[in-house]
Amino acid sequence: RFSPEVAALRLSLGLSHRALGEVEAARRAFERVLRDHPDAPEAAEAQTGMADLYLVTEGLSPTEAQGYERVTAMAPTSTAAFAIYDRLCAEQRRQGMLDRVVASYEAQRDLAPRSAAIRVKLGVAYAVAGRIDDAARAYGEAISLMEHPSDLYRQLAVIYGRDGRKAEADSAAAKAEKREEIAK
């Protein structure tokens, strides 16, 4: 429909607007790349640009947003890096790009294999994307990493319940109650 150069041109325009702090103009350029060229290589960079805009509209300057990129590159498993990943995932989720949110949390899981919190976030992302069995698996992994997982069993019960899986929801709720009794 469009020549490949158009995607590159629109992306460059968005990057230029972003660098100048012209948030709305940058957003429009990135959105056009995502809308008109979703399969082009530039689409991934436009998505990153949109996430950067999210950081800028949250009160960070473009320089600070670039600093965030450096933090995640230099210390990808630091607390600061995981906070940045969460902010980027929030923007991707807002845009309905659930596959990217899932992929980001999967990458975070691989960076921090002993983190129950990341597995819970991944489980939620799977559930929102309609991948209930994957959500249950992620919650199971998180539960195995926690000493008192009653709240996670309750969350899993809610996920199953919303999906209409009553028997599994009841089982998870019962496990929550049993774990709570053991903890007392």
mmCIF file of C-alpha atoms in Angstrom:
data_model
loop_
_atom_site.group_PDB
_atom_site.id
_atom_site.type_symbol
_atom_site.label_atom_id
_atom_site.label_comp_id
_atom_site.label_asym_id
_atom_site.label_seq_id
_atom_site.Cartn_x
_atom_site.Cartn_y
_atom_site.Cartn_z
ATOM 1 C CA ARG A 1 0.000 0.000 0.000
ATOM 2 C CA PHE A 2 2.835 2.370 0.861
ATOM 3 C CA SER A 3 6.433 2.322 -0.173
ATOM 4 C CA PRO A 4 8.835 1.087 2.562
ATOM 5 C CA GLU A 5 10.458 4.508 2.587
ATOM 6 C CA VAL A 6 7.217 6.046 3.883
ATOM 7 C CA ALA A 7 7.420 4.023 7.118
ATOM 8 C CA ALA A 8 11.045 5.084 7.619
ATOM 9 C CA LEU A 9 10.169 8.702 6.892
ATOM 10 C CA ARG A 10 7.247 8.736 9.337
ATOM 11 C CA LEU A 11 9.356 7.075 11.992
ATOM 12 C CA SER A 12 12.111 9.662 11.502
ATOM 13 C CA LEU A 13 9.537 12.411 11.762
ATOM 14 C CA GLY A 14 8.236 10.959 15.036
ATOM 15 C CA LEU A 15 11.747 10.617 16.433
ATOM 16 C CA SER A 16 12.496 14.218 15.504
ATOM 17 C CA HIS A 17 9.329 15.508 17.166
ATOM 18 C CA ARG A 18 10.115 13.423 20.256
ATOM 19 C CA ALA A 19 13.640 14.843 20.442
ATOM 20 C CA LEU A 20 12.181 18.362 20.279
ATOM 21 C CA GLY A 21 9.697 17.563 23.045
ATOM 22 C CA GLU A 22 6.721 17.894 20.681
ATOM 23 C CA VAL A 23 4.783 15.048 22.244
ATOM 24 C CA GLU A 24 1.516 15.210 20.297
ATOM 25 C CA ALA A 25 3.211 15.562 16.907
ATOM 26 C CA ALA A 26 5.503 12.642 17.757
ATOM 27 C CA ARG A 27 2.535 10.562 18.917
ATOM 28 C CA ARG A 28 0.680 11.194 15.638
ATOM 29 C CA ALA A 29 3.725 10.190 13.571
ATOM 30 C CA PHE A 30 4.304 7.009 15.596
ATOM 31 C CA GLU A 31 0.606 6.113 15.469
ATOM 32 C CA ARG A 32 0.625 6.460 11.674
ATOM 33 C CA VAL A 33 3.574 4.082 11.437
ATOM 34 C CA LEU A 34 1.782 1.579 13.679
ATOM 35 C CA ARG A 35 -1.510 1.942 11.807
ATOM 36 C CA ASP A 36 -0.243 2.001 8.222
ATOM 37 C CA HIS A 37 2.866 -0.198 8.560
ATOM 38 C CA PRO A 38 2.189 -2.679 11.391
ATOM 39 C CA ASP A 39 4.458 -5.344 9.902
ATOM 40 C CA ALA A 40 7.326 -3.056 8.925
ATOM 41 C CA PRO A 41 10.540 -3.159 10.980
ATOM 42 C CA GLU A 42 9.878 0.490 11.852
ATOM 43 C CA ALA A 43 6.730 -0.505 13.763
ATOM 44 C CA ALA A 44 8.753 -1.910 16.661
ATOM 45 C CA GLU A 45 10.759 1.292 16.938
ATOM 46 C CA ALA A 46 7.558 3.347 16.704
ATOM 47 C CA GLN A 47 6.155 1.303 19.603
ATOM 48 C CA THR A 48 9.281 2.037 21.623
ATOM 49 C CA GLY A 49 8.885 5.704 20.699
ATOM 50 C CA MET A 50 5.314 5.614 22.006
ATOM 51 C CA ALA A 51 6.523 4.107 25.274
ATOM 52 C CA ASP A 52 9.150 6.839 25.539
ATOM 53 C CA LEU A 53 6.398 9.408 25.014
ATOM 54 C CA TYR A 54 4.538 7.846 27.888
ATOM 55 C CA LEU A 55 7.567 8.466 30.084
ATOM 56 C CA VAL A 56 7.829 12.049 28.816
ATOM 57 C CA THR A 57 4.137 12.754 29.489
ATOM 58 C CA GLU A 58 4.632 11.361 32.985
ATOM 59 C CA GLY A 59 6.894 14.329 33.624
ATOM 60 C CA LEU A 60 10.232 13.090 32.343
ATOM 61 C CA SER A 61 12.217 14.999 29.796
ATOM 62 C CA PRO A 62 13.379 13.169 26.656
ATOM 63 C CA THR A 63 16.872 13.190 28.180
ATOM 64 C CA GLU A 64 15.587 11.460 31.311
ATOM 65 C CA ALA A 65 13.717 8.909 29.175
ATOM 66 C CA GLN A 66 16.974 8.166 27.360
ATOM 67 C CA GLY A 67 18.602 7.817 30.758
ATOM 68 C CA TYR A 68 16.034 5.154 31.556
ATOM 69 C CA GLU A 69 17.100 3.297 28.427
ATOM 70 C CA ARG A 70 20.707 3.452 29.643
ATOM 71 C CA VAL A 71 19.721 2.160 33.095
ATOM 72 C CA THR A 72 17.972 -0.845 31.601
ATOM 73 C CA ALA A 73 20.928 -1.522 29.302
ATOM 74 C CA MET A 74 23.569 -1.226 32.055
ATOM 75 C CA ALA A 75 21.681 -2.940 34.894
ATOM 76 C CA PRO A 76 18.802 -4.938 33.373
ATOM 77 C CA THR A 77 17.980 -6.718 36.636
ATOM 78 C CA SER A 78 18.061 -3.679 38.922
ATOM 79 C CA THR A 79 14.972 -2.522 40.781
ATOM 80 C CA ALA A 80 15.026 0.671 38.706
ATOM 81 C CA ALA A 81 15.085 -1.308 35.459
ATOM 82 C CA PHE A 82 12.080 -3.398 36.505
ATOM 83 C CA ALA A 83 10.165 -0.228 37.428
ATOM 84 C CA ILE A 84 10.926 1.128 33.959
ATOM 85 C CA TYR A 85 9.780 -2.101 32.313
ATOM 86 C CA ASP A 86 6.511 -1.843 34.249
ATOM 87 C CA ARG A 87 5.917 1.711 33.033
ATOM 88 C CA LEU A 88 6.582 0.694 29.443
ATOM 89 C CA CYS A 89 4.262 -2.296 29.791
ATOM 90 C CA ALA A 90 1.536 -0.022 31.165
ATOM 91 C CA GLU A 91 1.734 2.085 28.009
ATOM 92 C CA GLN A 92 1.725 -0.969 25.757
ATOM 93 C CA ARG A 93 -1.268 -2.364 27.645
ATOM 94 C CA ARG A 94 -3.055 0.985 27.252
ATOM 95 C CA GLN A 95 -2.508 0.711 23.513
ATOM 96 C CA GLY A 96 -3.891 -2.833 23.447
ATOM 97 C CA MET A 97 -0.563 -4.392 22.491
ATOM 98 C CA LEU A 98 -0.951 -7.338 24.841
ATOM 99 C CA ASP A 99 1.438 -9.547 22.885
ATOM 100 C CA ARG A 100 4.219 -7.055 23.579
ATOM 101 C CA VAL A 101 3.298 -6.817 27.256
ATOM 102 C CA VAL A 102 3.452 -10.610 27.533
ATOM 103 C CA ALA A 103 6.775 -10.717 25.669
ATOM 104 C CA SER A 104 8.220 -8.028 27.949
ATOM 105 C CA TYR A 105 7.192 -9.841 31.120
ATOM 106 C CA GLU A 106 8.500 -13.130 29.696
ATOM 107 C CA ALA A 107 11.856 -11.413 29.129
ATOM 108 C CA GLN A 108 11.760 -10.043 32.687
ATOM 109 C CA ARG A 109 11.021 -13.539 34.010
ATOM 110 C CA ASP A 110 14.112 -14.798 32.210
ATOM 111 C CA LEU A 111 16.194 -11.978 33.730
ATOM 112 C CA ALA A 112 14.970 -12.698 37.262
ATOM 113 C CA PRO A 113 14.159 -16.416 37.493
ATOM 114 C CA ARG A 114 13.545 -16.319 41.282
ATOM 115 C CA SER A 115 11.117 -13.380 41.267
ATOM 116 C CA ALA A 116 7.584 -14.307 42.275
ATOM 117 C CA ALA A 117 6.420 -10.724 41.628
ATOM 118 C CA ILE A 118 7.396 -10.857 37.968
ATOM 119 C CA ARG A 119 5.660 -14.194 37.555
ATOM 120 C CA VAL A 120 2.489 -12.675 39.005
ATOM 121 C CA LYS A 121 2.710 -9.759 36.560
ATOM 122 C CA LEU A 122 3.255 -12.241 33.736
ATOM 123 C CA GLY A 123 0.263 -14.242 34.951
ATOM 124 C CA VAL A 124 -1.919 -11.141 34.901
ATOM 125 C CA ALA A 125 -0.687 -10.271 31.405
ATOM 126 C CA TYR A 126 -1.496 -13.795 30.213
ATOM 127 C CA ALA A 127 -4.959 -13.594 31.783
ATOM 128 C CA VAL A 128 -5.716 -10.240 30.153
ATOM 129 C CA ALA A 129 -4.583 -11.722 26.823
ATOM 130 C CA GLY A 130 -7.000 -14.625 27.355
ATOM 131 C CA ARG A 131 -4.233 -17.182 27.921
ATOM 132 C CA ILE A 132 -5.689 -18.668 31.105
ATOM 133 C CA ASP A 133 -3.645 -21.887 31.138
ATOM 134 C CA ASP A 134 -0.430 -19.865 30.766
ATOM 135 C CA ALA A 135 -1.664 -17.540 33.532
ATOM 136 C CA ALA A 136 -2.256 -20.515 35.821
ATOM 137 C CA ARG A 137 1.228 -21.856 35.054
ATOM 138 C CA ALA A 138 2.822 -18.470 35.858
ATOM 139 C CA TYR A 139 0.843 -18.256 39.108
ATOM 140 C CA GLY A 140 1.916 -21.808 39.958
ATOM 141 C CA GLU A 141 5.545 -20.803 39.504
ATOM 142 C CA ALA A 142 5.016 -17.712 41.686
ATOM 143 C CA ILE A 143 3.292 -19.807 44.365
ATOM 144 C CA SER A 144 6.237 -22.215 44.445
ATOM 145 C CA LEU A 145 8.560 -19.282 45.171
ATOM 146 C CA MET A 146 6.542 -17.878 48.094
ATOM 147 C CA GLU A 147 6.286 -18.918 51.701
ATOM 148 C CA HIS A 148 2.684 -17.689 52.165
ATOM 149 C CA PRO A 149 0.917 -17.744 48.775
ATOM 150 C CA SER A 150 -2.715 -17.486 49.957
ATOM 151 C CA ASP A 151 -3.299 -14.194 48.126
ATOM 152 C CA LEU A 152 -1.964 -15.685 44.904
ATOM 153 C CA TYR A 153 -4.368 -18.610 45.157
ATOM 154 C CA ARG A 154 -7.199 -16.091 45.606
ATOM 155 C CA GLN A 155 -6.068 -14.140 42.527
ATOM 156 C CA LEU A 156 -5.869 -17.362 40.541
ATOM 157 C CA ALA A 157 -9.385 -18.248 41.706
ATOM 158 C CA VAL A 158 -10.618 -14.913 40.335
ATOM 159 C CA ILE A 159 -8.883 -15.513 36.992
ATOM 160 C CA TYR A 160 -10.464 -18.956 36.683
ATOM 161 C CA GLY A 161 -13.837 -17.600 37.786
ATOM 162 C CA ARG A 162 -13.838 -14.846 35.180
ATOM 163 C CA ASP A 163 -13.076 -17.468 32.550
ATOM 164 C CA GLY A 164 -16.061 -19.559 33.705
ATOM 165 C CA ARG A 165 -13.896 -22.371 35.087
ATOM 166 C CA LYS A 166 -15.796 -22.858 38.338
ATOM 167 C CA ALA A 167 -14.191 -26.121 39.480
ATOM 168 C CA GLU A 168 -10.685 -24.719 39.068
ATOM 169 C CA ALA A 169 -11.720 -21.451 40.755
ATOM 170 C CA ASP A 170 -13.159 -23.371 43.716
ATOM 171 C CA SER A 171 -10.003 -25.486 43.959
ATOM 172 C CA ALA A 172 -7.738 -22.428 44.000
ATOM 173 C CA ALA A 173 -9.958 -20.719 46.605
ATOM 174 C CA ALA A 174 -9.848 -23.851 48.780
ATOM 175 C CA LYS A 175 -6.045 -23.906 48.550
ATOM 176 C CA ALA A 176 -5.997 -20.259 49.668
ATOM 177 C CA GLU A 177 -8.079 -21.106 52.717
ATOM 178 C CA LYS A 178 -5.953 -24.151 53.533
ATOM 179 C CA ARG A 179 -2.703 -22.150 53.228
ATOM 180 C CA GLU A 180 -4.135 -19.430 55.428
ATOM 181 C CA GLU A 181 -5.029 -21.963 58.119
ATOM 182 C CA ILE A 182 -1.509 -23.421 57.963
ATOM 183 C CA ALA A 183 0.022 -19.949 58.288
ATOM 184 C CA LYS A 184 -1.922 -19.289 61.518
#
